[in-house]
CSV table of C-alpha atoms in Angstrom, one decimal:
chain,number,residue,atom,x,y,z
O,288,UNK,CA,-0.2,0.1,0.0
O,289,UNK,CA,1.3,4.1,-1.2
O,290,UNK,CA,0.9,6.6,1.8
O,291,UNK,CA,-2.4,7.5,1.0
O,292,UNK,CA,-3.5,3.7,1.4
O,293,UNK,CA,-2.0,2.9,4.7
O,294,UNK,CA,-3.2,7.0,6.2
O,295,UNK,CA,-6.6,5.9,5.2
O,296,UNK,CA,-6.8,2.1,7.2
O,297,UNK,CA,-4.7,3.0,9.6
O,298,UNK,CA,-4.7,6.4,10.1
O,299,UNK,CA,-7.7,8.0,13.0
O,300,UNK,CA,-10.1,10.1,10.2
O,301,UNK,CA,-10.1,13.8,11.4
O,302,UNK,CA,-8.3,15.7,9.3
O,303,UNK,CA,-9.8,16.7,5.9
O,304,UNK,CA,-6.6,15.8,3.5
O,305,UNK,CA,-5.0,17.8,-0.3
O,306,UNK,CA,-4.0,14.9,-2.8
O,307,UNK,CA,-0.3,15.2,-1.7
O,308,UNK,CA,1.8,13.4,0.0
O,309,UNK,CA,5.1,15.4,1.1
O,310,UNK,CA,8.1,13.4,1.2
O,311,UNK,CA,11.2,16.2,2.0
O,312,UNK,CA,11.2,20.2,0.9
O,313,UNK,CA,14.4,22.1,1.9
O,314,UNK,CA,13.4,25.7,2.4
O,315,UNK,CA,10.0,26.8,0.9
O,316,UNK,CA,10.2,24.7,-1.9
O,317,UNK,CA,8.7,20.7,-1.2
O,318,UNK,CA,9.0,17.9,-2.9
O,319,UNK,CA,6.2,14.9,-2.9
O,320,UNK,CA,6.4,11.1,-3.6
O,321,UNK,CA,6.2,11.5,-6.9
O,322,UNK,CA,8.8,13.6,-7.7
O,323,UNK,CA,6.4,16.9,-7.6
O,324,UNK,CA,7.2,20.1,-6.3
O,325,UNK,CA,5.6,22.5,-4.9
O,326,UNK,CA,6.4,26.5,-3.8
O,327,UNK,CA,5.0,26.4,0.1
O,328,UNK,CA,3.1,29.4,1.2
O,329,UNK,CA,1.6,27.2,4.9
O,330,UNK,CA,4.7,26.4,6.2
O,331,UNK,CA,3.5,23.6,7.9
O,332,UNK,CA,0.5,26.4,9.0
O,333,UNK,CA,2.5,28.6,9.8
O,334,UNK,CA,5.5,25.8,12.2
O,335,UNK,CA,8.2,25.2,10.1
O,336,UNK,CA,9.8,29.4,10.2
O,337,UNK,CA,12.4,29.4,8.8
O,338,UNK,CA,11.3,26.8,5.9
O,339,UNK,CA,12.4,22.6,5.8
O,340,UNK,CA,15.5,21.0,6.6
O,341,UNK,CA,17.5,24.5,7.8
O,342,UNK,CA,20.7,23.8,8.1
O,343,UNK,CA,21.1,26.6,11.1
O,344,UNK,CA,17.7,24.7,13.0
O,345,UNK,CA,19.1,21.5,11.5
O,346,UNK,CA,22.7,21.9,13.5
O,347,UNK,CA,20.9,23.4,16.7
O,348,UNK,CA,19.2,20.0,17.1
O,349,UNK,CA,22.5,17.8,15.8
O,350,UNK,CA,24.2,19.6,18.1
O,351,UNK,CA,22.3,18.6,21.0
O,352,UNK,CA,21.1,15.7,19.7
O,353,UNK,CA,24.8,14.7,21.0
O,354,UNK,CA,23.7,15.1,24.3
O,355,UNK,CA,20.6,14.0,25.4
O,356,UNK,CA,17.4,15.0,24.0
O,357,UNK,CA,15.5,14.2,27.6
O,358,UNK,CA,16.0,14.9,31.7
O,359,UNK,CA,12.2,14.7,32.7
O,360,UNK,CA,10.8,18.5,34.9
O,361,UNK,CA,12.9,17.0,38.1
O,362,UNK,CA,15.6,18.4,36.9
O,363,UNK,CA,17.7,21.6,35.6
O,364,UNK,CA,17.3,22.0,31.7
O,365,UNK,CA,20.7,24.5,30.7
O,366,UNK,CA,18.0,25.0,27.2
O,367,UNK,CA,15.3,25.8,29.2
O,368,UNK,CA,16.6,27.8,31.3
O,369,UNK,CA,18.1,30.2,28.6
O,370,UNK,CA,15.2,30.0,25.9
O,371,UNK,CA,13.2,31.5,28.9
O,372,UNK,CA,15.8,34.1,30.1
O,373,UNK,CA,15.2,34.6,26.0
O,374,UNK,CA,12.2,34.7,25.9
O,375,UNK,CA,11.2,37.5,29.8
O,376,UNK,CA,13.9,39.3,28.1
O,377,UNK,CA,12.0,40.2,24.2
O,378,UNK,CA,9.5,41.2,26.0
O,379,UNK,CA,9.8,42.4,29.4
O,380,UNK,CA,7.3,39.1,30.3
O,381,UNK,CA,9.1,36.7,34.0
O,382,UNK,CA,8.4,33.5,34.2
O,383,UNK,CA,7.9,30.9,31.1
O,384,UNK,CA,5.6,27.7,31.7
O,385,UNK,CA,6.9,24.7,28.5
O,386,UNK,CA,4.8,23.1,27.2
O,387,UNK,CA,4.1,20.7,23.8
O,388,UNK,CA,1.7,23.2,22.1
O,389,UNK,CA,-1.2,25.7,21.2
O,390,UNK,CA,-3.4,24.5,22.8
O,391,UNK,CA,-1.3,23.2,26.2
O,392,UNK,CA,0.1,26.3,26.4
O,393,UNK,CA,-3.7,27.9,26.3
O,394,UNK,CA,-5.2,25.8,29.2
O,395,UNK,CA,-2.2,26.8,31.1
O,396,UNK,CA,-2.8,30.7,30.1
O,397,UNK,CA,-5.9,30.0,31.9
O,398,UNK,CA,-5.3,27.6,34.3
O,399,UNK,CA,-3.0,30.5,35.6
O,400,UNK,CA,-5.8,33.6,35.1
O,401,UNK,CA,-8.2,31.4,36.6
O,402,UNK,CA,-5.6,30.7,39.9
O,403,UNK,CA,-5.1,34.4,39.7
O,404,UNK,CA,-8.3,34.8,40.3
O,405,UNK,CA,-9.8,32.9,42.6
O,406,UNK,CA,-7.3,33.5,45.3
O,407,UNK,CA,-9.0,37.2,45.8
O,408,UNK,CA,-12.2,35.7,45.0
O,409,UNK,CA,-13.8,32.2,43.9
O,410,UNK,CA,-16.6,33.3,41.2
O,411,UNK,CA,-13.3,35.4,40.1
O,412,UNK,CA,-12.8,32.6,37.4
O,413,UNK,CA,-14.5,34.0,34.4
O,414,UNK,CA,-12.4,35.0,30.8
O,415,UNK,CA,-13.8,37.5,27.7
O,416,UNK,CA,-12.9,35.6,24.4
O,417,UNK,CA,-13.9,37.3,20.9
O,418,UNK,CA,-15.9,35.1,18.4
O,419,UNK,CA,-14.5,34.0,16.1
O,420,UNK,CA,-11.1,32.7,17.9
O,421,UNK,CA,-9.4,29.8,17.8
O,422,UNK,CA,-7.0,28.6,21.8
O,423,UNK,CA,-7.4,25.0,20.8
O,424,UNK,CA,-8.3,22.0,20.9
O,425,UNK,CA,-8.6,20.6,24.2
O,426,UNK,CA,-12.3,20.4,25.7
O,427,UNK,CA,-10.9,24.0,27.5
O,428,UNK,CA,-9.6,25.4,24.6
O,429,UNK,CA,-12.3,24.5,22.3
O,430,UNK,CA,-15.0,26.2,24.9
O,431,UNK,CA,-12.7,29.4,25.1
O,432,UNK,CA,-13.2,29.1,21.2
O,433,UNK,CA,-15.8,31.5,20.2
O,434,UNK,CA,-16.6,29.8,17.4
O,435,UNK,CA,-20.8,27.8,17.7
O,436,UNK,CA,-19.3,25.2,15.3
O,437,UNK,CA,-17.0,23.9,17.0
O,438,UNK,CA,-19.2,23.9,20.6
O,439,UNK,CA,-21.2,20.6,19.7
O,440,UNK,CA,-20.3,16.8,20.0
O,441,UNK,CA,-18.3,16.9,23.0
O,442,UNK,CA,-20.8,18.3,25.6
O,443,UNK,CA,-20.2,19.7,28.1
O,444,UNK,CA,-17.8,22.1,27.7
O,445,UNK,CA,-16.0,23.8,30.1
O,446,UNK,CA,-18.5,27.1,31.8
O,447,UNK,CA,-16.3,30.5,32.5
O,448,UNK,CA,-16.8,32.3,29.3
O,449,UNK,CA,-18.4,34.3,27.0
O,450,UNK,CA,-17.7,35.2,23.5
O,451,UNK,CA,-18.2,38.5,22.5
O,452,UNK,CA,-17.8,40.2,18.8
O,453,UNK,CA,-14.7,41.4,17.5
O,454,UNK,CA,-13.8,44.5,17.2
O,455,UNK,CA,-17.0,45.2,19.2
O,456,UNK,CA,-16.3,47.4,22.5
O,457,UNK,CA,-20.0,48.6,23.7
O,458,UNK,CA,-20.6,44.5,24.0
O,459,UNK,CA,-17.1,44.2,25.5
O,460,UNK,CA,-18.3,46.9,28.1
O,461,UNK,CA,-21.5,45.2,28.4
O,462,UNK,CA,-20.0,42.2,29.5
O,463,UNK,CA,-17.7,43.4,31.9
O,464,UNK,CA,-18.6,41.9,35.9
O,465,UNK,CA,-16.9,41.3,39.6
O,466,UNK,CA,-16.9,37.6,38.3
O,467,UNK,CA,-14.3,38.7,35.0
O,468,UNK,CA,-10.3,37.0,35.0
O,469,UNK,CA,-9.4,38.6,32.1
O,470,UNK,CA,-9.7,38.8,28.4
O,471,UNK,CA,-8.4,35.9,26.2
O,472,UNK,CA,-7.7,37.7,22.6
O,473,UNK,CA,-6.0,36.3,19.5
O,474,UNK,CA,-4.8,40.0,17.3
O,475,UNK,CA,-5.5,38.0,14.3
O,476,UNK,CA,-7.7,35.5,14.6
O,477,UNK,CA,-6.3,32.9,11.9
O,478,UNK,CA,-8.3,30.0,12.0
O,479,UNK,CA,-11.9,33.0,12.2
O,480,UNK,CA,-11.1,34.1,8.8
O,481,UNK,CA,-7.1,35.9,9.7
O,482,UNK,CA,-9.2,38.7,10.6
O,483,UNK,CA,-7.4,42.0,12.5
O,484,UNK,CA,-8.7,43.9,16.4
O,485,UNK,CA,-8.8,46.9,15.6
O,486,UNK,CA,-6.3,49.4,17.0
O,487,UNK,CA,-8.9,52.0,19.0
O,488,UNK,CA,-10.3,48.5,19.8
O,489,UNK,CA,-7.7,46.7,21.0
O,490,UNK,CA,-6.3,50.2,23.2
O,491,UNK,CA,-10.4,50.0,24.6
O,492,UNK,CA,-9.3,45.9,25.7
O,493,UNK,CA,-6.0,47.7,27.7
O,494,UNK,CA,-8.3,51.1,29.3
O,495,UNK,CA,-10.1,48.1,30.0
O,496,UNK,CA,-7.6,45.4,31.2
O,497,UNK,CA,-6.2,48.2,33.7
O,498,UNK,CA,-9.0,49.4,35.3
O,499,UNK,CA,-11.2,47.4,36.0
O,500,UNK,CA,-7.1,44.4,37.6
O,501,UNK,CA,-8.2,42.7,34.9
O,502,UNK,CA,-5.5,39.9,33.3
O,503,UNK,CA,-5.0,40.5,29.1
O,504,UNK,CA,-4.0,37.4,27.7
O,505,UNK,CA,-2.7,37.3,24.5
O,506,UNK,CA,-2.5,34.4,22.7
O,507,UNK,CA,0.2,34.0,19.8
O,508,UNK,CA,-0.1,30.5,18.7
O,509,UNK,CA,-0.2,30.8,15.2
O,510,UNK,CA,1.0,35.0,14.7
O,511,UNK,CA,3.9,34.6,17.2
O,512,UNK,CA,7.8,34.5,16.1
O,513,UNK,CA,8.1,36.8,13.7
O,514,UNK,CA,4.7,35.7,11.8
O,515,UNK,CA,3.5,39.8,11.8
O,516,UNK,CA,6.3,41.0,11.5
O,517,UNK,CA,7.6,41.7,15.7
O,518,UNK,CA,8.8,38.8,17.9
O,519,UNK,CA,4.9,38.5,18.9
O,520,UNK,CA,2.2,40.8,17.2
O,521,UNK,CA,1.4,43.0,19.8
O,522,UNK,CA,4.3,44.7,20.0
O,523,UNK,CA,2.6,46.1,17.0
O,524,UNK,CA,0.8,48.1,19.2
O,525,UNK,CA,2.1,49.1,22.5
O,526,UNK,CA,0.7,46.7,24.2
O,527,UNK,CA,1.5,44.9,27.9
O,528,UNK,CA,-0.3,42.2,28.7
O,529,UNK,CA,-0.3,39.8,31.7
O,530,UNK,CA,0.3,36.4,30.3
O,531,UNK,CA,1.0,35.7,26.6
O,532,UNK,CA,0.7,31.9,25.1
O,533,UNK,CA,2.6,31.4,21.6
O,534,UNK,CA,3.8,27.4,19.7
O,535,UNK,CA,3.5,26.3,16.2
O,536,UNK,CA,6.6,28.4,14.5
O,537,UNK,CA,8.5,28.7,18.1
O,538,UNK,CA,10.6,25.2,17.6
O,539,UNK,CA,10.4,25.0,14.4
O,540,UNK,CA,8.6,21.9,13.1
O,541,UNK,CA,9.0,20.2,16.9
O,542,UNK,CA,6.3,20.1,18.7
O,543,UNK,CA,6.8,22.4,21.7
O,544,UNK,CA,4.4,25.4,23.5
O,545,UNK,CA,5.6,28.4,26.1
O,546,UNK,CA,2.8,31.2,28.0
O,547,UNK,CA,4.4,33.9,29.4
O,548,UNK,CA,3.6,35.4,32.7
O,549,UNK,CA,3.7,38.0,33.5
O,550,UNK,CA,4.9,40.9,37.0
O,551,UNK,CA,1.1,39.8,38.1
O,552,UNK,CA,0.7,36.4,37.7
O,553,UNK,CA,4.8,35.4,37.6
O,554,UNK,CA,4.1,33.6,40.7
O,555,UNK,CA,0.6,32.1,40.9
O,556,UNK,CA,1.6,28.8,40.1
O,557,UNK,CA,3.2,26.9,42.5
O,558,UNK,CA,4.9,24.0,42.8
O,559,UNK,CA,3.2,21.2,41.8
O,560,UNK,CA,0.2,23.1,40.5
O,561,UNK,CA,1.1,22.5,36.8
O,562,UNK,CA,3.6,20.2,34.5
O,563,UNK,CA,4.1,18.5,31.6
O,564,UNK,CA,6.0,16.0,30.7
O,565,UNK,CA,8.0,16.7,27.9
O,566,UNK,CA,7.8,21.2,28.8
O,567,UNK,CA,11.2,21.9,28.0
O,568,UNK,CA,12.9,19.1,26.2
O,569,UNK,CA,15.7,19.8,25.5
O,570,UNK,CA,15.9,19.1,21.8
O,571,UNK,CA,12.7,21.4,21.2
O,572,UNK,CA,14.5,24.3,23.6
O,573,UNK,CA,17.4,24.1,21.1
O,574,UNK,CA,15.8,24.5,17.9
O,575,UNK,CA,13.2,27.9,19.2
O,576,UNK,CA,16.4,28.9,21.0
O,577,UNK,CA,18.6,29.1,17.4
O,578,UNK,CA,15.2,30.1,15.5
O,579,UNK,CA,14.7,33.6,18.2
O,580,UNK,CA,18.2,34.8,17.9
O,581,UNK,CA,18.1,35.4,14.6
O,582,UNK,CA,14.8,36.8,14.6
O,583,UNK,CA,16.7,39.9,14.8
O,584,UNK,CA,14.3,44.1,13.7
O,585,UNK,CA,16.2,43.6,10.7
O,586,UNK,CA,14.8,39.9,10.0
O,587,UNK,CA,11.7,40.8,10.8
O,588,UNK,CA,11.7,44.4,9.3
O,589,UNK,CA,12.4,41.8,6.1
O,590,UNK,CA,9.3,39.7,7.0
O,591,UNK,CA,7.1,42.8,6.8
O,592,UNK,CA,8.5,44.2,3.2
O,593,UNK,CA,8.1,40.5,1.9
O,594,UNK,CA,3.9,41.4,2.8
O,595,UNK,CA,4.4,44.9,1.3
O,596,UNK,CA,5.7,42.8,-1.4
O,597,UNK,CA,2.6,40.5,-1.7
O,598,UNK,CA,-0.5,42.7,-0.5
O,599,UNK,CA,0.9,45.2,-3.9
O,600,UNK,CA,1.3,42.4,-6.1
O,601,UNK,CA,-2.3,41.3,-5.2
O,602,UNK,CA,-3.8,44.5,-4.7
O,603,UNK,CA,-3.6,44.9,-7.8
O,604,UNK,CA,-4.5,41.9,-9.3
O,605,UNK,CA,-8.9,41.2,-11.4
O,606,UNK,CA,-10.6,38.9,-9.0
O,607,UNK,CA,-9.1,39.4,-5.2
O,608,UNK,CA,-12.1,41.5,-3.6
O,609,UNK,CA,-10.0,42.2,-0.3
O,610,UNK,CA,-6.4,41.5,1.9
O,611,UNK,CA,-6.5,40.9,6.0
O,612,UNK,CA,-4.0,40.4,8.2
O,613,UNK,CA,-0.8,41.2,9.5
O,614,UNK,CA,3.1,40.6,8.1
O,615,UNK,CA,3.3,37.1,6.2
O,616,UNK,CA,0.4,35.7,8.1
O,617,UNK,CA,-2.3,37.6,5.3
O,618,UNK,CA,-6.1,35.8,4.2
O,619,UNK,CA,-7.2,36.6,0.7
O,620,UNK,CA,-11.0,37.7,0.1
O,621,UNK,CA,-11.7,36.4,-3.5
O,622,UNK,CA,-14.1,36.3,-6.2
O,623,UNK,CA,-13.6,32.2,-6.4
O,624,UNK,CA,-14.8,29.6,-4.0
O,625,UNK,CA,-11.2,29.3,-2.2
O,626,UNK,CA,-11.7,25.7,-2.4
O,627,UNK,CA,-11.6,26.1,-5.9
O,628,UNK,CA,-8.5,28.3,-6.4
O,629,UNK,CA,-6.7,25.4,-3.9
O,630,UNK,CA,-7.1,23.4,-6.0
O,631,UNK,CA,-5.8,24.7,-8.8
O,632,UNK,CA,-2.7,26.5,-7.3
O,633,UNK,CA,-1.4,22.5,-6.4
O,634,UNK,CA,-2.5,21.6,-9.9
O,635,UNK,CA,0.3,24.4,-10.5
O,636,UNK,CA,2.1,24.1,-7.8
O,637,UNK,CA,1.7,26.2,-4.8
O,638,UNK,CA,0.2,25.3,-2.0
O,639,UNK,CA,-2.2,28.0,0.0
O,640,UNK,CA,-4.4,27.9,3.2
O,641,UNK,CA,-7.7,28.3,3.9
O,642,UNK,CA,-9.2,30.3,6.4
O,643,UNK,CA,-13.1,30.5,6.8
O,644,UNK,CA,-14.1,31.6,3.8
O,645,UNK,CA,-10.0,33.0,2.4
O,646,UNK,CA,-7.2,31.9,1.3
O,647,UNK,CA,-4.7,31.9,3.2
O,648,UNK,CA,-0.3,31.3,3.2
O,649,UNK,CA,1.5,31.3,5.3
O,650,UNK,CA,5.1,31.7,3.9
O,651,UNK,CA,8.5,30.7,6.0
O,652,UNK,CA,9.4,33.7,6.8
O,653,UNK,CA,12.8,33.3,5.0
O,654,UNK,CA,11.0,31.8,1.5
O,655,UNK,CA,13.2,33.6,-1.7
O,656,UNK,CA,12.5,36.4,-3.7
O,657,UNK,CA,12.4,34.5,-6.4
O,658,UNK,CA,10.1,32.1,-4.9
O,659,UNK,CA,7.9,34.7,-3.7
O,660,UNK,CA,7.0,35.3,-7.0
O,661,UNK,CA,6.7,32.9,-8.5
O,662,UNK,CA,4.7,31.4,-6.0
O,663,UNK,CA,3.2,35.1,-6.6
O,664,UNK,CA,2.7,34.8,-9.4
O,665,UNK,CA,1.5,31.3,-10.2
O,666,UNK,CA,-1.8,32.6,-7.0
O,667,UNK,CA,-2.6,35.4,-9.9
O,668,UNK,CA,-2.7,33.5,-12.6
O,669,UNK,CA,-5.1,30.4,-10.6
O,670,UNK,CA,-7.1,33.6,-9.1
O,671,UNK,CA,-7.9,36.2,-12.2
O,672,UNK,CA,-7.5,33.4,-15.6
């Protein structure tokens, strides 16, 4: 049996896969089992920060493999400590909890917020999130997710979440009460349609949190680690969050999540209150250290230059209705169905994604100008024809 047949027979049918079996890749070019090559505008859904098999990233992993692959959190871990220091120094946050995924990073954020609130008042445990948000696949992070389509089949869901409409300041203000402990947002809603919150709305959220002793949680699972032109997307809006969750591109293709804790909550989680077997895995940390070191201001300026090139090219394309997003996290609203565009792009050697009704672009942050222009030529041709 080939890969697709094996998958159909033995893998749980939870994914709607495209008819592509990727076997290898280098940089922003991937190769399938039949030898066909594709320009990658998806980077494993914002995971492969520096593309496939990046030499610097690979060297960091190999060097750690020659030392030890896992120790457990019963012992001190040099890579984990150094990565936590780097993240705190770059963000101003105070402590870091390491996990394996975005959902786990958000679970930790929720637990830290609720403990912060219930330490003051047993009823202060409600978290406000936004409609069209997406925070993970666990029962609790699905409960936090503001999309009705996810609130089916797995009842009962976790109580304690209020969903309000993004960019509606009045609805947000009306949702505030003494039991609200946190507001949790994505600056750009990825799975919800690549929707960017307005500057006025973001400023109002921060004002509300400060005035009401409410924590500001920012979900940077997809938007973070350089994706939106800053180390974390909230930095584009001069925000000071209390908790930040991140994953996806952090370790560039290895499973890793992190929850960054600000001054208010840096000591909220005490010994035994939370844990993760593979959290701060030395190999994953080595990969993440390598990535964070390379996300310099100069590199991130280049991310925004590539973003501008994409927007300028597609804004003048017949059949494009609108473009949303930030940095190299863009949503293209087209006259044709996104599914049709994605299928035709695959036929022509370009991998793009969807988000709701939009075509979603998440290329590796270091995609070459040649690959970027070639991919845009394919995408533009498919949209216009």
